[in-house]
């Protein structure tokens, strides 16, 4: 497995692979890989002739007071896991390689004004911009994204559709710890006590999954999920919301496919989780 740091060198390799008519699977990440990323890489390995993984902590998707500097980085550890999942090449550019005083950006309206977009107003513009850049650099056949970042996945699907980007987007289910906590690079910020408290997100999801089946309107569902979370003293709710699975707009009646999503601070660490629901499925 190769590790490449420049766009030029990656393009030269990809040029050869394309000339050989290989399909290319692409897994964009910010590194500090865990089993959730493992599932993305394995899915890419299964579906494609070649697999490209990017590891880039993208500065444009972090707000001013967010954790850009503190975000965990470990390219050596990432290379080990990537190689065991069958990745052919890691693209790990520097911020200078990716951005030189940029003036052009990609943004999306409406889908980014709910859920995480409320607390993180510039986040999805940064994500859309870097993902577009990475798509243009790699030009993959398929690209893989985790369902844990469900709003990001919906936004990328819509961006690709609206801009006629010729790439198939594949969503991969959430990978959880034995106690239900969704795998996330940010779990590493949690103290032992906070790690225990963080299981409250999944507990509220379990309650939500039971209650949504009996036809509760969204507002009641949200209240009962919130009251589970409020029982944990270390937890502070950012949002618990029910949105249309495609448009990401708030719904009251669960009469279409929905996403039930939450962001909760455990101490200073902001964690997200969600589940999808369609009546009769
Ligand atoms: O999901 C992530 O890790 C990032 O938002 C992504 C898609 C790699 C863009 O930086």
PDB file of C-alpha atoms and ligand atoms in Angstrom:
ATOM      1  CA  UNK A   1       0.000   0.000   0.000  1.00  0.00           C
ATOM      2  CA  UNK A   2       1.314   3.401  -1.018  1.00  0.00           C
ATOM      3  CA  UNK A   3       0.989   6.698   0.844  1.00  0.00           C
ATOM      4  CA  UNK A   4       0.894   9.717  -1.468  1.00  0.00           C
ATOM      5  CA  UNK A   5       0.986  13.356  -0.361  1.00  0.00           C
ATOM      6  CA  UNK A   6       0.661  15.291  -3.622  1.00  0.00           C
ATOM      7  CA  UNK A   7      -2.209  15.651  -6.095  1.00  0.00           C
ATOM      8  CA  UNK A   8       0.176  15.289  -9.029  1.00  0.00           C
ATOM      9  CA  UNK A   9       1.569  11.938  -7.884  1.00  0.00           C
ATOM     10  CA  UNK A  10      -1.917  10.578  -7.122  1.00  0.00           C
ATOM     11  CA  UNK A  11      -3.199  11.687 -10.539  1.00  0.00           C
ATOM     12  CA  UNK A  12      -0.326   9.873 -12.271  1.00  0.00           C
ATOM     13  CA  UNK A  13      -1.178   6.623 -10.489  1.00  0.00           C
ATOM     14  CA  UNK A  14      -4.916   6.998 -11.118  1.00  0.00           C
ATOM     15  CA  UNK A  15      -4.231   7.678 -14.786  1.00  0.00           C
ATOM     16  CA  UNK A  16      -2.604   4.251 -15.098  1.00  0.00           C
ATOM     17  CA  UNK A  17      -5.431   2.520 -13.209  1.00  0.00           C
ATOM     18  CA  UNK A  18      -8.061   4.146 -15.389  1.00  0.00           C
ATOM     19  CA  UNK A  19      -6.156   3.219 -18.562  1.00  0.00           C
ATOM     20  CA  UNK A  20      -6.325  -0.383 -17.314  1.00  0.00           C
ATOM     21  CA  UNK A  21     -10.110   0.075 -16.981  1.00  0.00           C
ATOM     22  CA  UNK A  22     -10.131  -0.472 -13.232  1.00  0.00           C
ATOM     23  CA  UNK A  23     -13.135   0.611 -11.184  1.00  0.00           C
ATOM     24  CA  UNK A  24     -12.084   2.880  -8.343  1.00  0.00           C
ATOM     25  CA  UNK A  25     -13.659   2.954  -4.884  1.00  0.00           C
ATOM     26  CA  UNK A  26     -13.004   6.066  -2.807  1.00  0.00           C
ATOM     27  CA  UNK A  27     -13.278   6.472   0.967  1.00  0.00           C
ATOM     28  CA  UNK A  28     -12.825  10.097   2.082  1.00  0.00           C
ATOM     29  CA  UNK A  29     -11.929  10.447   5.791  1.00  0.00           C
ATOM     30  CA  UNK A  30     -10.306  12.774   8.287  1.00  0.00           C
ATOM     31  CA  UNK A  31      -8.200   9.885   9.601  1.00  0.00           C
ATOM     32  CA  UNK A  32      -7.830   8.478  13.120  1.00  0.00           C
ATOM     33  CA  UNK A  33      -9.537   5.476  11.597  1.00  0.00           C
ATOM     34  CA  UNK A  34     -11.728   3.072  13.550  1.00  0.00           C
ATOM     35  CA  UNK A  35     -13.994   0.115  12.720  1.00  0.00           C
ATOM     36  CA  UNK A  36     -16.626   2.472  11.282  1.00  0.00           C
ATOM     37  CA  UNK A  37     -14.095   3.518   8.629  1.00  0.00           C
ATOM     38  CA  UNK A  38     -13.122  -0.166   8.412  1.00  0.00           C
ATOM     39  CA  UNK A  39     -16.651  -0.959   7.210  1.00  0.00           C
ATOM     40  CA  UNK A  40     -16.369   1.756   4.516  1.00  0.00           C
ATOM     41  CA  UNK A  41     -12.996   0.467   3.322  1.00  0.00           C
ATOM     42  CA  UNK A  42     -14.188  -3.157   3.259  1.00  0.00           C
ATOM     43  CA  UNK A  43     -17.293  -2.213   1.270  1.00  0.00           C
ATOM     44  CA  UNK A  44     -15.094  -0.290  -1.188  1.00  0.00           C
ATOM     45  CA  UNK A  45     -12.726  -3.258  -1.418  1.00  0.00           C
ATOM     46  CA  UNK A  46     -15.582  -5.599  -2.222  1.00  0.00           C
ATOM     47  CA  UNK A  47     -17.142  -3.461  -4.946  1.00  0.00           C
ATOM     48  CA  UNK A  48     -14.091  -2.108  -6.831  1.00  0.00           C
ATOM     49  CA  UNK A  49     -10.803  -3.092  -8.511  1.00  0.00           C
ATOM     50  CA  UNK A  50      -8.840  -0.375  -6.699  1.00  0.00           C
ATOM     51  CA  UNK A  51      -9.431   1.445  -3.405  1.00  0.00           C
ATOM     52  CA  UNK A  52      -8.279   4.988  -2.594  1.00  0.00           C
ATOM     53  CA  UNK A  53      -8.540   6.307   0.974  1.00  0.00           C
ATOM     54  CA  UNK A  54      -8.035   9.993   1.730  1.00  0.00           C
ATOM     55  CA  UNK A  55      -6.874  11.173   5.138  1.00  0.00           C
ATOM     56  CA  UNK A  56      -7.245  14.928   5.444  1.00  0.00           C
ATOM     57  CA  UNK A  57      -8.406  16.981   8.428  1.00  0.00           C
ATOM     58  CA  UNK A  58     -10.233  19.573   6.387  1.00  0.00           C
ATOM     59  CA  UNK A  59      -9.851  23.050   7.941  1.00  0.00           C
ATOM     60  CA  UNK A  60     -12.750  24.606   5.999  1.00  0.00           C
ATOM     61  CA  UNK A  61     -15.361  22.457   7.739  1.00  0.00           C
ATOM     62  CA  UNK A  62     -14.375  23.537  11.269  1.00  0.00           C
ATOM     63  CA  UNK A  63     -15.848  26.653  12.873  1.00  0.00           C
ATOM     64  CA  UNK A  64     -13.617  29.167  14.649  1.00  0.00           C
ATOM     65  CA  UNK A  65     -14.077  27.686  18.115  1.00  0.00           C
ATOM     66  CA  UNK A  66     -14.191  24.043  17.096  1.00  0.00           C
ATOM     67  CA  UNK A  67     -11.625  21.261  17.496  1.00  0.00           C
ATOM     68  CA  UNK A  68      -9.483  21.630  14.323  1.00  0.00           C
ATOM     69  CA  UNK A  69      -6.191  21.788  16.256  1.00  0.00           C
ATOM     70  CA  UNK A  70      -7.175  19.104  18.759  1.00  0.00           C
ATOM     71  CA  UNK A  71      -8.637  16.715  16.165  1.00  0.00           C
ATOM     72  CA  UNK A  72      -6.748  13.416  16.638  1.00  0.00           C
ATOM     73  CA  UNK A  73      -4.217  12.453  13.968  1.00  0.00           C
ATOM     74  CA  UNK A  74      -2.307   9.165  13.546  1.00  0.00           C
ATOM     75  CA  UNK A  75      -1.283   8.420   9.968  1.00  0.00           C
ATOM     76  CA  UNK A  76       0.822   5.413  11.027  1.00  0.00           C
ATOM     77  CA  UNK A  77      -2.109   3.767  12.805  1.00  0.00           C
ATOM     78  CA  UNK A  78      -4.388   4.690   9.889  1.00  0.00           C
ATOM     79  CA  UNK A  79      -1.991   3.028   7.423  1.00  0.00           C
ATOM     80  CA  UNK A  80      -2.063  -0.188   9.454  1.00  0.00           C
ATOM     81  CA  UNK A  81      -5.868  -0.445   9.480  1.00  0.00           C
ATOM     82  CA  UNK A  82      -6.183   0.699   5.857  1.00  0.00           C
ATOM     83  CA  UNK A  83      -3.710  -1.917   4.688  1.00  0.00           C
ATOM     84  CA  UNK A  84      -5.577  -4.659   6.596  1.00  0.00           C
ATOM     85  CA  UNK A  85      -8.810  -3.574   4.861  1.00  0.00           C
ATOM     86  CA  UNK A  86      -7.270  -3.856   1.396  1.00  0.00           C
ATOM     87  CA  UNK A  87      -6.746  -0.154   0.568  1.00  0.00           C
ATOM     88  CA  UNK A  88      -4.363   0.328  -2.383  1.00  0.00           C
ATOM     89  CA  UNK A  89      -3.346   3.915  -1.776  1.00  0.00           C
ATOM     90  CA  UNK A  90      -3.739   6.538   0.946  1.00  0.00           C
ATOM     91  CA  UNK A  91      -3.901  10.140  -0.214  1.00  0.00           C
ATOM     92  CA  UNK A  92      -2.758  12.312   2.701  1.00  0.00           C
ATOM     93  CA  UNK A  93      -2.256  15.882   1.458  1.00  0.00           C
ATOM     94  CA  UNK A  94      -1.173  18.858   3.561  1.00  0.00           C
ATOM     95  CA  UNK A  95      -3.594  21.796   3.953  1.00  0.00           C
ATOM     96  CA  UNK A  96      -1.280  23.802   1.630  1.00  0.00           C
ATOM     97  CA  UNK A  97      -1.528  21.106  -1.037  1.00  0.00           C
ATOM     98  CA  UNK A  98      -5.337  21.286  -0.907  1.00  0.00           C
ATOM     99  CA  UNK A  99      -5.904  25.022  -0.456  1.00  0.00           C
ATOM    100  CA  UNK A 100      -4.016  27.983  -1.898  1.00  0.00           C
ATOM    101  CA  UNK A 101      -5.972  31.086  -0.959  1.00  0.00           C
ATOM    102  CA  UNK A 102      -9.247  29.643  -2.309  1.00  0.00           C
ATOM    103  CA  UNK A 103     -11.996  31.865  -3.703  1.00  0.00           C
ATOM    104  CA  UNK A 104     -14.294  29.154  -5.089  1.00  0.00           C
ATOM    105  CA  UNK A 105     -16.523  27.046  -2.841  1.00  0.00           C
ATOM    106  CA  UNK A 106     -19.392  24.576  -3.173  1.00  0.00           C
ATOM    107  CA  UNK A 107     -22.432  25.084  -0.959  1.00  0.00           C
ATOM    108  CA  UNK A 108     -25.894  23.618  -0.567  1.00  0.00           C
ATOM    109  CA  UNK A 109     -29.055  25.359   0.587  1.00  0.00           C
ATOM    110  CA  UNK A 110     -31.935  24.121   2.747  1.00  0.00           C
ATOM    111  CA  UNK A 111     -30.517  20.671   3.562  1.00  0.00           C
ATOM    112  CA  UNK A 112     -27.821  22.393   5.619  1.00  0.00           C
ATOM    113  CA  UNK A 113     -30.072  24.678   7.674  1.00  0.00           C
ATOM    114  CA  UNK A 114     -31.341  22.029  10.127  1.00  0.00           C
ATOM    115  CA  UNK A 115     -29.722  19.568  12.581  1.00  0.00           C
ATOM    116  CA  UNK A 116     -25.899  20.039  12.707  1.00  0.00           C
ATOM    117  CA  UNK A 117     -26.121  22.990  10.299  1.00  0.00           C
ATOM    118  CA  UNK A 118     -27.719  25.123  13.038  1.00  0.00           C
ATOM    119  CA  UNK A 119     -24.815  24.814  15.500  1.00  0.00           C
ATOM    120  CA  UNK A 120     -22.192  24.465  12.753  1.00  0.00           C
ATOM    121  CA  UNK A 121     -23.241  27.055  10.125  1.00  0.00           C
ATOM    122  CA  UNK A 122     -20.158  26.801   7.877  1.00  0.00           C
ATOM    123  CA  UNK A 123     -19.587  23.085   8.286  1.00  0.00           C
ATOM    124  CA  UNK A 124     -21.432  21.726   5.250  1.00  0.00           C
ATOM    125  CA  UNK A 125     -20.019  24.334   2.887  1.00  0.00           C
ATOM    126  CA  UNK A 126     -16.564  23.106   3.930  1.00  0.00           C
ATOM    127  CA  UNK A 127     -17.626  19.471   3.497  1.00  0.00           C
ATOM    128  CA  UNK A 128     -19.194  20.069   0.046  1.00  0.00           C
ATOM    129  CA  UNK A 129     -16.126  21.995  -1.077  1.00  0.00           C
ATOM    130  CA  UNK A 130     -13.539  19.451   0.040  1.00  0.00           C
ATOM    131  CA  UNK A 131     -15.584  16.469  -1.161  1.00  0.00           C
ATOM    132  CA  UNK A 132     -15.958  18.109  -4.592  1.00  0.00           C
ATOM    133  CA  UNK A 133     -12.217  18.771  -4.706  1.00  0.00           C
ATOM    134  CA  UNK A 134     -11.455  15.178  -3.686  1.00  0.00           C
ATOM    135  CA  UNK A 135     -13.966  13.837  -6.241  1.00  0.00           C
ATOM    136  CA  UNK A 136     -12.269  15.910  -8.951  1.00  0.00           C
ATOM    137  CA  UNK A 137      -8.831  14.682  -7.904  1.00  0.00           C
ATOM    138  CA  UNK A 138      -9.736  10.986  -7.554  1.00  0.00           C
ATOM    139  CA  UNK A 139     -12.624  10.721 -10.069  1.00  0.00           C
ATOM    140  CA  UNK A 140     -13.806   7.473  -8.480  1.00  0.00           C
ATOM    141  CA  UNK A 141     -16.466   5.070  -9.704  1.00  0.00           C
ATOM    142  CA  UNK A 142     -18.040   4.879  -6.239  1.00  0.00           C
ATOM    143  CA  UNK A 143     -17.569   6.847  -3.006  1.00  0.00           C
ATOM    144  CA  UNK A 144     -18.393   5.544   0.490  1.00  0.00           C
ATOM    145  CA  UNK A 145     -19.828   7.534   3.416  1.00  0.00           C
ATOM    146  CA  UNK A 146     -21.004   6.448   6.867  1.00  0.00           C
ATOM    147  CA  UNK A 147     -24.662   6.660   7.859  1.00  0.00           C
ATOM    148  CA  UNK A 148     -23.602   8.048  11.253  1.00  0.00           C
ATOM    149  CA  UNK A 149     -23.136  11.379   9.481  1.00  0.00           C
ATOM    150  CA  UNK A 150     -26.611  11.067   7.997  1.00  0.00           C
ATOM    151  CA  UNK A 151     -27.057  14.749   7.154  1.00  0.00           C
ATOM    152  CA  UNK A 152     -23.661  14.795   5.423  1.00  0.00           C
ATOM    153  CA  UNK A 153     -24.685  11.716   3.414  1.00  0.00           C
ATOM    154  CA  UNK A 154     -28.025  13.278   2.375  1.00  0.00           C
ATOM    155  CA  UNK A 155     -26.224  16.495   1.407  1.00  0.00           C
ATOM    156  CA  UNK A 156     -23.620  14.684  -0.683  1.00  0.00           C
ATOM    157  CA  UNK A 157     -26.291  12.621  -2.438  1.00  0.00           C
ATOM    158  CA  UNK A 158     -28.180  15.820  -3.321  1.00  0.00           C
ATOM    159  CA  UNK A 159     -25.010  17.690  -4.360  1.00  0.00           C
ATOM    160  CA  UNK A 160     -23.970  14.847  -6.677  1.00  0.00           C
ATOM    161  CA  UNK A 161     -27.469  14.694  -8.169  1.00  0.00           C
ATOM    162  CA  UNK A 162     -27.830  18.460  -8.655  1.00  0.00           C
ATOM    163  CA  UNK A 163     -24.342  18.934 -10.110  1.00  0.00           C
ATOM    164  CA  UNK A 164     -24.455  15.781 -12.286  1.00  0.00           C
ATOM    165  CA  UNK A 165     -21.349  14.328 -10.682  1.00  0.00           C
ATOM    166  CA  UNK A 166     -20.812  10.901 -12.304  1.00  0.00           C
ATOM    167  CA  UNK A 167     -20.055   9.034  -9.059  1.00  0.00           C
ATOM    168  CA  UNK A 168     -22.222   6.469  -7.237  1.00  0.00           C
ATOM    169  CA  UNK A 169     -22.631   7.361  -3.554  1.00  0.00           C
ATOM    170  CA  UNK A 170     -22.783   4.373  -1.210  1.00  0.00           C
ATOM    171  CA  UNK A 171     -24.047   4.742   2.378  1.00  0.00           C
ATOM    172  CA  UNK A 172     -22.669   2.278   4.930  1.00  0.00           C
ATOM    173  CA  UNK A 173     -24.508   1.436   8.203  1.00  0.00           C
ATOM    174  CA  UNK A 174     -23.331   2.751  11.596  1.00  0.00           C
ATOM    175  CA  UNK A 175     -20.807   0.570  13.420  1.00  0.00           C
ATOM    176  CA  UNK A 176     -21.406   0.458  17.190  1.00  0.00           C
ATOM    177  CA  UNK A 177     -19.430  -0.612  20.259  1.00  0.00           C
ATOM    178  CA  UNK A 178     -20.814  -3.570  22.254  1.00  0.00           C
ATOM    179  CA  UNK A 179     -22.756  -1.130  24.481  1.00  0.00           C
ATOM    180  CA  UNK A 180     -24.269   0.676  21.488  1.00  0.00           C
ATOM    181  CA  UNK A 181     -22.053   3.785  21.305  1.00  0.00           C
ATOM    182  CA  UNK A 182     -21.515   4.686  17.641  1.00  0.00           C
ATOM    183  CA  UNK A 183     -17.844   4.493  16.621  1.00  0.00           C
ATOM    184  CA  UNK A 184     -16.376   7.983  16.181  1.00  0.00           C
ATOM    185  CA  UNK A 185     -12.889   9.481  16.160  1.00  0.00           C
ATOM    186  CA  UNK A 186     -14.187  11.962  18.752  1.00  0.00           C
ATOM    187  CA  UNK A 187     -14.899   9.139  21.272  1.00  0.00           C
ATOM    188  CA  UNK A 188     -11.211   9.376  22.113  1.00  0.00           C
ATOM    189  CA  UNK A 189     -11.880  12.761  23.821  1.00  0.00           C
ATOM    190  CA  UNK A 190     -14.083  11.050  26.458  1.00  0.00           C
ATOM    191  CA  UNK A 191     -12.840  10.331  29.993  1.00  0.00           C
ATOM    192  CA  UNK A 192     -13.758   6.918  31.455  1.00  0.00           C
ATOM    193  CA  UNK A 193     -16.746   8.458  33.230  1.00  0.00           C
ATOM    194  CA  UNK A 194     -17.861  10.319  30.088  1.00  0.00           C
ATOM    195  CA  UNK A 195     -17.449   7.176  27.996  1.00  0.00           C
ATOM    196  CA  UNK A 196     -19.923   5.447  30.307  1.00  0.00           C
ATOM    197  CA  UNK A 197     -22.302   8.438  30.145  1.00  0.00           C
ATOM    198  CA  UNK A 198     -22.105   8.464  26.322  1.00  0.00           C
ATOM    199  CA  UNK A 199     -24.170   5.265  26.152  1.00  0.00           C
ATOM    200  CA  UNK A 200     -27.193   7.490  26.839  1.00  0.00           C
ATOM    201  CA  UNK A 201     -27.397   8.395  23.132  1.00  0.00           C
ATOM    202  CA  UNK A 202     -28.002   4.803  22.124  1.00  0.00           C
ATOM    203  CA  UNK A 203     -30.370   4.232  25.051  1.00  0.00           C
ATOM    204  CA  UNK A 204     -32.527   7.100  23.818  1.00  0.00           C
ATOM    205  CA  UNK A 205     -32.374   5.687  20.284  1.00  0.00           C
ATOM    206  CA  UNK A 206     -33.662   2.358  21.542  1.00  0.00           C
ATOM    207  CA  UNK A 207     -36.573   4.123  23.256  1.00  0.00           C
ATOM    208  CA  UNK A 208     -37.197   6.159  20.089  1.00  0.00           C
ATOM    209  CA  UNK A 209     -37.212   3.053  17.882  1.00  0.00           C
ATOM    210  CA  UNK A 210     -39.856   1.420  20.086  1.00  0.00           C
ATOM    211  CA  UNK A 211     -42.060   4.501  20.273  1.00  0.00           C
ATOM    212  CA  UNK A 212     -41.939   5.497  16.616  1.00  0.00           C
ATOM    213  CA  UNK A 213     -43.544   2.156  15.717  1.00  0.00           C
ATOM    214  CA  UNK A 214     -46.710   2.973  17.676  1.00  0.00           C
ATOM    215  CA  UNK A 215     -47.341   6.046  15.549  1.00  0.00           C
ATOM    216  CA  UNK A 216     -46.342   8.828  17.921  1.00  0.00           C
ATOM    217  CA  UNK A 217     -46.087  12.312  16.391  1.00  0.00           C
ATOM    218  CA  UNK A 218     -42.556  13.688  16.201  1.00  0.00           C
ATOM    219  CA  UNK A 219     -42.931  16.193  19.066  1.00  0.00           C
ATOM    220  CA  UNK A 220     -43.904  13.457  21.556  1.00  0.00           C
ATOM    221  CA  UNK A 221     -41.177  11.143  20.288  1.00  0.00           C
ATOM    222  CA  UNK A 222     -38.602  13.906  20.723  1.00  0.00           C
ATOM    223  CA  UNK A 223     -39.797  14.687  24.282  1.00  0.00           C
ATOM    224  CA  UNK A 224     -39.516  11.107  25.383  1.00  0.00           C
ATOM    225  CA  UNK A 225     -36.050  10.688  23.817  1.00  0.00           C
ATOM    226  CA  UNK A 226     -34.931  13.965  25.383  1.00  0.00           C
ATOM    227  CA  UNK A 227     -36.129  12.904  28.829  1.00  0.00           C
ATOM    228  CA  UNK A 228     -33.985   9.736  28.594  1.00  0.00           C
ATOM    229  CA  UNK A 229     -30.915  11.876  27.764  1.00  0.00           C
ATOM    230  CA  UNK A 230     -31.695  14.423  30.486  1.00  0.00           C
ATOM    231  CA  UNK A 231     -31.476  11.575  33.025  1.00  0.00           C
ATOM    232  CA  UNK A 232     -27.702  11.573  32.449  1.00  0.00           C
ATOM    233  CA  UNK A 233     -26.042  14.427  34.373  1.00  0.00           C
ATOM    234  CA  UNK A 234     -22.994  14.624  32.051  1.00  0.00           C
ATOM    235  CA  UNK A 235     -25.164  14.998  28.934  1.00  0.00           C
ATOM    236  CA  UNK A 236     -26.311  18.295  27.423  1.00  0.00           C
ATOM    237  CA  UNK A 237     -28.616  18.163  24.406  1.00  0.00           C
ATOM    238  CA  UNK A 238     -27.765  20.196  21.296  1.00  0.00           C
ATOM    239  CA  UNK A 239     -30.740  18.821  19.340  1.00  0.00           C
ATOM    240  CA  UNK A 240     -33.010  15.820  18.947  1.00  0.00           C
ATOM    241  CA  UNK A 241     -34.995  16.219  15.707  1.00  0.00           C
ATOM    242  CA  UNK A 242     -37.115  14.326  13.234  1.00  0.00           C
ATOM    243  CA  UNK A 243     -36.583  15.294   9.591  1.00  0.00           C
ATOM    244  CA  UNK A 244     -37.617  14.119   6.140  1.00  0.00           C
ATOM    245  CA  UNK A 245     -34.917  11.578   5.166  1.00  0.00           C
ATOM    246  CA  UNK A 246     -34.258  13.289   1.838  1.00  0.00           C
ATOM    247  CA  UNK A 247     -34.832  17.015   2.351  1.00  0.00           C
ATOM    248  CA  UNK A 248     -33.613  17.183   5.988  1.00  0.00           C
ATOM    249  CA  UNK A 249     -36.595  19.437   6.794  1.00  0.00           C
ATOM    250  CA  UNK A 250     -38.367  19.096  10.157  1.00  0.00           C
ATOM    251  CA  UNK A 251     -41.557  17.001  10.087  1.00  0.00           C
ATOM    252  CA  UNK A 252     -44.284  16.561  12.681  1.00  0.00           C
ATOM    253  CA  UNK A 253     -46.120  13.560  11.247  1.00  0.00           C
ATOM    254  CA  UNK A 254     -44.144  10.468  10.445  1.00  0.00           C
ATOM    255  CA  UNK A 255     -45.884   9.745   7.150  1.00  0.00           C
ATOM    256  CA  UNK A 256     -42.768   9.364   4.981  1.00  0.00           C
ATOM    257  CA  UNK A 257     -39.191   8.056   5.403  1.00  0.00           C
ATOM    258  CA  UNK A 258     -37.638  10.023   8.267  1.00  0.00           C
ATOM    259  CA  UNK A 259     -34.332  10.459  10.006  1.00  0.00           C
ATOM    260  CA  UNK A 260     -34.367  10.782  13.799  1.00  0.00           C
ATOM    261  CA  UNK A 261     -31.098  12.531  14.605  1.00  0.00           C
ATOM    262  CA  UNK A 262     -29.385  13.950  17.666  1.00  0.00           C
ATOM    263  CA  UNK A 263     -26.303  15.811  18.794  1.00  0.00           C
ATOM    264  CA  UNK A 264     -25.461  15.640  22.485  1.00  0.00           C
ATOM    265  CA  UNK A 265     -22.524  17.084  24.419  1.00  0.00           C
ATOM    266  CA  UNK A 266     -20.964  14.657  26.874  1.00  0.00           C
ATOM    267  CA  UNK A 267     -18.775  17.032  28.856  1.00  0.00           C
ATOM    268  CA  UNK A 268     -17.129  19.092  26.111  1.00  0.00           C
ATOM    269  CA  UNK A 269     -17.389  16.410  23.433  1.00  0.00           C
ATOM    270  CA  UNK A 270     -20.197  16.737  20.912  1.00  0.00           C
ATOM    271  CA  UNK A 271     -21.441  13.341  19.729  1.00  0.00           C
ATOM    272  CA  UNK A 272     -24.006  12.577  17.021  1.00  0.00           C
ATOM    273  CA  UNK A 273     -26.192   9.556  16.382  1.00  0.00           C
ATOM    274  CA  UNK A 274     -29.379   8.702  14.491  1.00  0.00           C
ATOM    275  CA  UNK A 275     -31.743   6.111  13.141  1.00  0.00           C
ATOM    276  CA  UNK A 276     -33.892   5.997  10.019  1.00  0.00           C
ATOM    277  CA  UNK A 277     -37.504   4.916   9.943  1.00  0.00           C
ATOM    278  CA  UNK A 278     -40.042   4.179   7.233  1.00  0.00           C
ATOM    279  CA  UNK A 279     -43.577   3.087   8.147  1.00  0.00           C
ATOM    280  CA  UNK A 280     -44.165  -0.577   7.438  1.00  0.00           C
ATOM    281  CA  UNK A 281     -40.500  -1.436   6.998  1.00  0.00           C
TER     282      UNK A 281
HETATM  283  O1  LIG B   1     -16.969  12.503   7.281  1.00  0.00           O
HETATM  284  C1  LIG B   1     -15.814  12.976   7.265  1.00  0.00           C
HETATM  285  O2  LIG B   1     -14.866  12.400   7.822  1.00  0.00           O
HETATM  286  C2  LIG B   1     -15.561  14.302   6.562  1.00  0.00           C
HETATM  287  O3  LIG B   1     -16.613  15.187   6.751  1.00  0.00           O
HETATM  288  C3  LIG B   1     -15.211  14.160   5.073  1.00  0.00           C
HETATM  289  C4  LIG B   1     -16.378  13.574   4.277  1.00  0.00           C
HETATM  290  C5  LIG B   1     -14.000  13.264   4.917  1.00  0.00           C
HETATM  291  C6  LIG B   1     -14.886  15.530   4.481  1.00  0.00           C
HETATM  292  O4  LIG B   1     -13.799  16.117   5.106  1.00  0.00           O
END
